[in-house]
Amino acid sequence: MQEARTDRPDRPDRLDRPDRPDRRIRAAHTGTTVTVYQAYAPALGLPAARDGRFPPAWKRERMTWIKPSFLWMMYRCGWATKADQETVLAVEITREGFDHALRRACLSHYERGTHADHGAWQRALRDSPARVQWDPERDLHLNPLGHRSLQLGLSGAASRAYADEWTVSIRDVTALAREIHGLVRSGDEAAARALLPVETPYPAPPLGHLGA
């Protein structure tokens, strides 16, 4: 079963200004790739990790949401405990593809100060193959922080390109998620933090059209 999208945008601090310093992409990245996270049922996630590519059962016509933040993925999947999200994947994709999606993306909700008007947002949303939400980043206890984390939804041509062109590697990081969670529950936050993927500011293209 492909990852379901059940949460709504969390945006209690919508402001009427285009410059949002709390909206910055932080990710594990190299000069050519960026790592994003998804969670799936084992029947889909395990073959993807084994083969390093998404299997035919992965629905390429359905919108899929990718997350550069490991801890936001843990919040979303409950540390790999939620139904059909028991397998956490670290998907390394090309920066070229990621940047292409960002340039063509549209916010998933209308935001005054970012869009000229509601109609302009609706037209952009209709024509865009990618959508963006800025949701509160999470700490080790999955509590919300003051800055935002990117979620990028891909559909149509962008979803197909993600699965079949942009993907460089797929790793199963479920064991890592469970180890970190165990350390958090035991109170050893320093050891848990030491195991987190290193996520630094990502040199994205201009994101003014995404309110950042």
GROMACS .gro file of C-alpha atoms in nm:
model
  212
    1MET     CA    1   0.000   0.000   0.000
    2GLN     CA    2   0.141   0.337  -0.096
    3GLU     CA    3   0.184   0.595   0.174
    4ALA     CA    4  -0.147   0.760   0.254
    5ARG     CA    5  -0.177   1.134   0.301
    6THR     CA    6  -0.396   1.200   0.603
    7ASP     CA    7  -0.257   1.508   0.775
    8ARG     CA    8  -0.364   1.861   0.698
    9PRO     CA    9  -0.132   2.161   0.664
   10ASP     CA   10  -0.041   2.295   1.006
   11ARG     CA   11  -0.012   2.671   0.963
   12PRO     CA   12  -0.117   2.860   1.274
   13ASP     CA   13   0.128   3.143   1.201
   14ARG     CA   14   0.036   3.244   0.847
   15LEU     CA   15   0.185   3.586   0.791
   16ASP     CA   16   0.128   3.831   0.508
   17ARG     CA   17   0.491   3.861   0.410
   18PRO     CA   18   0.698   3.673   0.152
   19ASP     CA   19   1.023   3.646   0.351
   20ARG     CA   20   0.991   3.359   0.598
   21PRO     CA   21   1.325   3.285   0.767
   22ASP     CA   22   1.160   2.995   0.954
   23ARG     CA   23   1.106   2.822   0.621
   24ARG     CA   24   1.436   2.671   0.519
   25ILE     CA   25   1.507   2.331   0.371
   26ARG     CA   26   1.739   2.127   0.589
   27ALA     CA   27   1.854   1.792   0.455
   28ALA     CA   28   2.132   1.540   0.424
   29HIS     CA   29   2.284   1.623   0.087
   30THR     CA   30   2.595   1.593  -0.126
   31GLY     CA   31   2.709   1.791  -0.426
   32THR     CA   32   2.477   1.591  -0.651
   33THR     CA   33   2.211   1.426  -0.430
   34VAL     CA   34   1.966   1.496  -0.150
   35THR     CA   35   1.813   1.240   0.086
   36VAL     CA   36   1.439   1.231   0.152
   37TYR     CA   37   1.230   0.996   0.363
   38GLN     CA   38   0.913   0.795   0.312
   39ALA     CA   39   0.743   0.515   0.505
   40TYR     CA   40   0.558   0.219   0.357
   41ALA     CA   41   0.415  -0.118   0.441
   42PRO     CA   42   0.686  -0.389   0.437
   43ALA     CA   43   0.534  -0.547   0.125
   44LEU     CA   44   0.634  -0.237  -0.070
   45GLY     CA   45   0.920  -0.091   0.133
   46LEU     CA   46   1.133  -0.404   0.164
   47PRO     CA   47   1.147  -0.480  -0.212
   48ALA     CA   48   1.226  -0.115  -0.281
   49ALA     CA   49   1.522  -0.121  -0.041
   50ARG     CA   50   1.637  -0.462  -0.164
   51ASP     CA   51   1.639  -0.362  -0.531
   52GLY     CA   52   1.729   0.005  -0.491
   53ARG     CA   53   1.428   0.112  -0.694
   54PHE     CA   54   1.054   0.132  -0.653
   55PRO     CA   55   0.872  -0.185  -0.765
   56PRO     CA   56   0.590  -0.191  -1.021
   57ALA     CA   57   0.339  -0.200  -0.734
   58TRP     CA   58   0.442   0.156  -0.643
   59LYS     CA   59   0.163   0.366  -0.796
   60ARG     CA   60   0.337   0.617  -1.019
   61GLU     CA   61   0.018   0.808  -1.098
   62ARG     CA   62  -0.062   0.880  -0.733
   63MET     CA   63   0.070   1.183  -0.544
   64THR     CA   64   0.358   1.087  -0.319
   65TRP     CA   65   0.500   1.303  -0.037
   66ILE     CA   66   0.871   1.316   0.034
   67LYS     CA   67   1.032   1.466   0.345
   68PRO     CA   68   1.395   1.578   0.385
   69SER     CA   69   1.357   1.581   0.765
   70PHE     CA   70   1.420   1.250   0.940
   71LEU     CA   71   1.245   1.359   1.260
   72TRP     CA   72   0.941   1.487   1.072
   73MET     CA   73   0.921   1.143   0.911
   74MET     CA   74   0.936   0.989   1.258
   75TYR     CA   75   0.648   1.214   1.363
   76ARG     CA   76   0.452   1.111   1.056
   77CYS     CA   77   0.507   0.735   1.095
   78GLY     CA   78   0.523   0.716   1.475
   79TRP     CA   79   0.877   0.581   1.475
   80ALA     CA   80   0.774   0.312   1.222
   81THR     CA   81   0.481   0.189   1.430
   82LYS     CA   82   0.181   0.315   1.233
   83ALA     CA   83  -0.006   0.076   1.006
   84ASP     CA   84   0.137   0.058   0.653
   85GLN     CA   85   0.430   0.277   0.760
   86GLU     CA   86   0.641   0.014   0.933
   87THR     CA   87   0.929   0.038   0.683
   88VAL     CA   88   1.115   0.368   0.670
   89LEU     CA   89   1.312   0.441   0.355
   90ALA     CA   90   1.591   0.690   0.299
   91VAL     CA   91   1.567   0.772  -0.070
   92GLU     CA   92   1.868   0.945  -0.223
   93ILE     CA   93   1.761   1.143  -0.528
   94THR     CA   94   1.938   1.379  -0.767
   95ARG     CA   95   1.954   1.742  -0.669
   96GLU     CA   96   1.868   1.823  -1.029
   97GLY     CA   97   1.535   1.646  -0.996
   98PHE     CA   98   1.464   1.785  -0.649
   99ASP     CA   99   1.538   2.141  -0.761
  100HIS     CA  100   1.327   2.095  -1.073
  101ALA     CA  101   1.031   1.995  -0.857
  102LEU     CA  102   1.084   2.289  -0.622
  103ARG     CA  103   1.093   2.538  -0.908
  104ARG     CA  104   0.764   2.406  -1.043
  105ALA     CA  105   0.594   2.353  -0.707
  106CYS     CA  106   0.302   2.548  -0.561
  107LEU     CA  107   0.195   2.586  -0.199
  108SER     CA  108  -0.085   2.343  -0.113
  109HIS     CA  109  -0.287   2.630   0.038
  110TYR     CA  110  -0.351   2.993  -0.055
  111GLU     CA  111  -0.127   3.240   0.128
  112ARG     CA  112  -0.177   3.613   0.100
  113GLY     CA  113   0.154   3.785   0.039
  114THR     CA  114   0.288   3.487  -0.154
  115HIS     CA  115   0.015   3.468  -0.420
  116ALA     CA  116  -0.129   3.764  -0.607
  117ASP     CA  117  -0.481   3.650  -0.525
  118HIS     CA  118  -0.681   3.333  -0.466
  119GLY     CA  119  -0.741   3.282  -0.837
  120ALA     CA  120  -0.369   3.303  -0.913
  121TRP     CA  121  -0.301   3.037  -0.652
  122GLN     CA  122  -0.571   2.810  -0.795
  123ARG     CA  123  -0.426   2.840  -1.144
  124ALA     CA  124  -0.074   2.768  -1.019
  125LEU     CA  125  -0.196   2.470  -0.820
  126ARG     CA  126  -0.380   2.329  -1.119
  127ASP     CA  127  -0.076   2.358  -1.345
  128SER     CA  128   0.186   2.240  -1.096
  129PRO     CA  129   0.314   1.880  -1.071
  130ALA     CA  130   0.440   1.944  -0.718
  131ARG     CA  131   0.298   2.085  -0.394
  132VAL     CA  132   0.467   2.215  -0.083
  133GLN     CA  133   0.369   2.229   0.282
  134TRP     CA  134   0.577   2.389   0.555
  135ASP     CA  135   0.502   2.203   0.877
  136PRO     CA  136   0.662   2.250   1.221
  137GLU     CA  137   0.991   2.067   1.256
  138ARG     CA  138   1.005   1.815   1.542
  139ASP     CA  139   1.242   1.745   1.827
  140LEU     CA  140   1.347   1.403   1.957
  141HIS     CA  141   1.019   1.375   2.147
  142LEU     CA  142   0.832   1.474   1.828
  143ASN     CA  143   0.719   1.802   1.981
  144PRO     CA  144   0.685   2.096   1.737
  145LEU     CA  145   0.973   2.342   1.706
  146GLY     CA  146   0.965   2.705   1.603
  147HIS     CA  147   1.095   2.652   1.250
  148ARG     CA  148   0.939   2.470   0.959
  149SER     CA  149   1.015   2.154   0.767
  150LEU     CA  150   0.945   2.099   0.399
  151GLN     CA  151   0.707   1.840   0.265
  152LEU     CA  152   0.707   1.802  -0.111
  153GLY     CA  153   0.420   1.629  -0.289
  154LEU     CA  154   0.486   1.491  -0.637
  155SER     CA  155   0.221   1.392  -0.888
  156GLY     CA  156   0.196   1.297  -1.253
  157ALA     CA  157   0.519   1.341  -1.445
  158ALA     CA  158   0.707   1.447  -1.131
  159SER     CA  159   0.601   1.133  -0.943
  160ARG     CA  160   0.708   0.909  -1.231
  161ALA     CA  161   1.040   1.091  -1.265
  162TYR     CA  162   1.103   1.058  -0.892
  163ALA     CA  163   1.053   0.683  -0.902
  164ASP     CA  164   1.225   0.602  -1.230
  165GLU     CA  165   1.475   0.882  -1.305
  166TRP     CA  166   1.575   1.079  -0.996
  167THR     CA  167   1.624   0.794  -0.750
  168VAL     CA  168   1.990   0.707  -0.696
  169SER     CA  169   1.956   0.468  -0.402
  170ILE     CA  170   1.702   0.343  -0.148
  171ARG     CA  171   1.801   0.231   0.203
  172ASP     CA  172   1.591   0.072   0.474
  173VAL     CA  173   1.653   0.283   0.786
  174THR     CA  174   1.382   0.124   1.001
  175ALA     CA  175   1.637  -0.029   1.237
  176LEU     CA  176   1.798   0.311   1.285
  177ALA     CA  177   1.461   0.467   1.361
  178ARG     CA  178   1.387   0.204   1.623
  179GLU     CA  179   1.732   0.235   1.781
  180ILE     CA  180   1.699   0.612   1.813
  181HIS     CA  181   1.347   0.576   1.952
  182GLY     CA  182   1.469   0.324   2.209
  183LEU     CA  183   1.740   0.562   2.326
  184VAL     CA  184   1.491   0.847   2.355
  185ARG     CA  185   1.257   0.631   2.563
  186SER     CA  186   1.545   0.528   2.790
  187GLY     CA  187   1.637   0.892   2.846
  188ASP     CA  188   1.969   0.884   2.662
  189GLU     CA  189   1.905   1.183   2.438
  190ALA     CA  190   2.273   1.250   2.372
  191ALA     CA  191   2.320   0.901   2.224
  192ALA     CA  192   1.996   0.934   2.027
  193ARG     CA  193   2.100   1.270   1.886
  194ALA     CA  194   2.439   1.133   1.785
  195LEU     CA  195   2.267   0.879   1.559
  196LEU     CA  196   2.047   1.129   1.376
  197PRO     CA  197   2.128   1.194   1.010
  198VAL     CA  198   2.319   1.519   0.969
  199GLU     CA  199   2.083   1.769   0.808
  200THR     CA  200   2.221   2.107   0.704
  201PRO     CA  201   2.067   2.401   0.512
  202TYR     CA  202   2.010   2.296   0.154
  203PRO     CA  203   2.119   2.536  -0.125
  204ALA     CA  204   1.780   2.540  -0.294
  205PRO     CA  205   1.682   2.760  -0.587
  206PRO     CA  206   1.485   3.076  -0.497
  207LEU     CA  207   1.167   2.978  -0.314
  208GLY     CA  208   0.975   3.304  -0.306
  209HIS     CA  209   0.686   3.137  -0.487
  210LEU     CA  210   0.669   2.897  -0.191
  211GLY     CA  211   0.663   3.166   0.075
  212ALA     CA  212   1.025   3.120   0.177
   0.00000   0.00000   0.00000
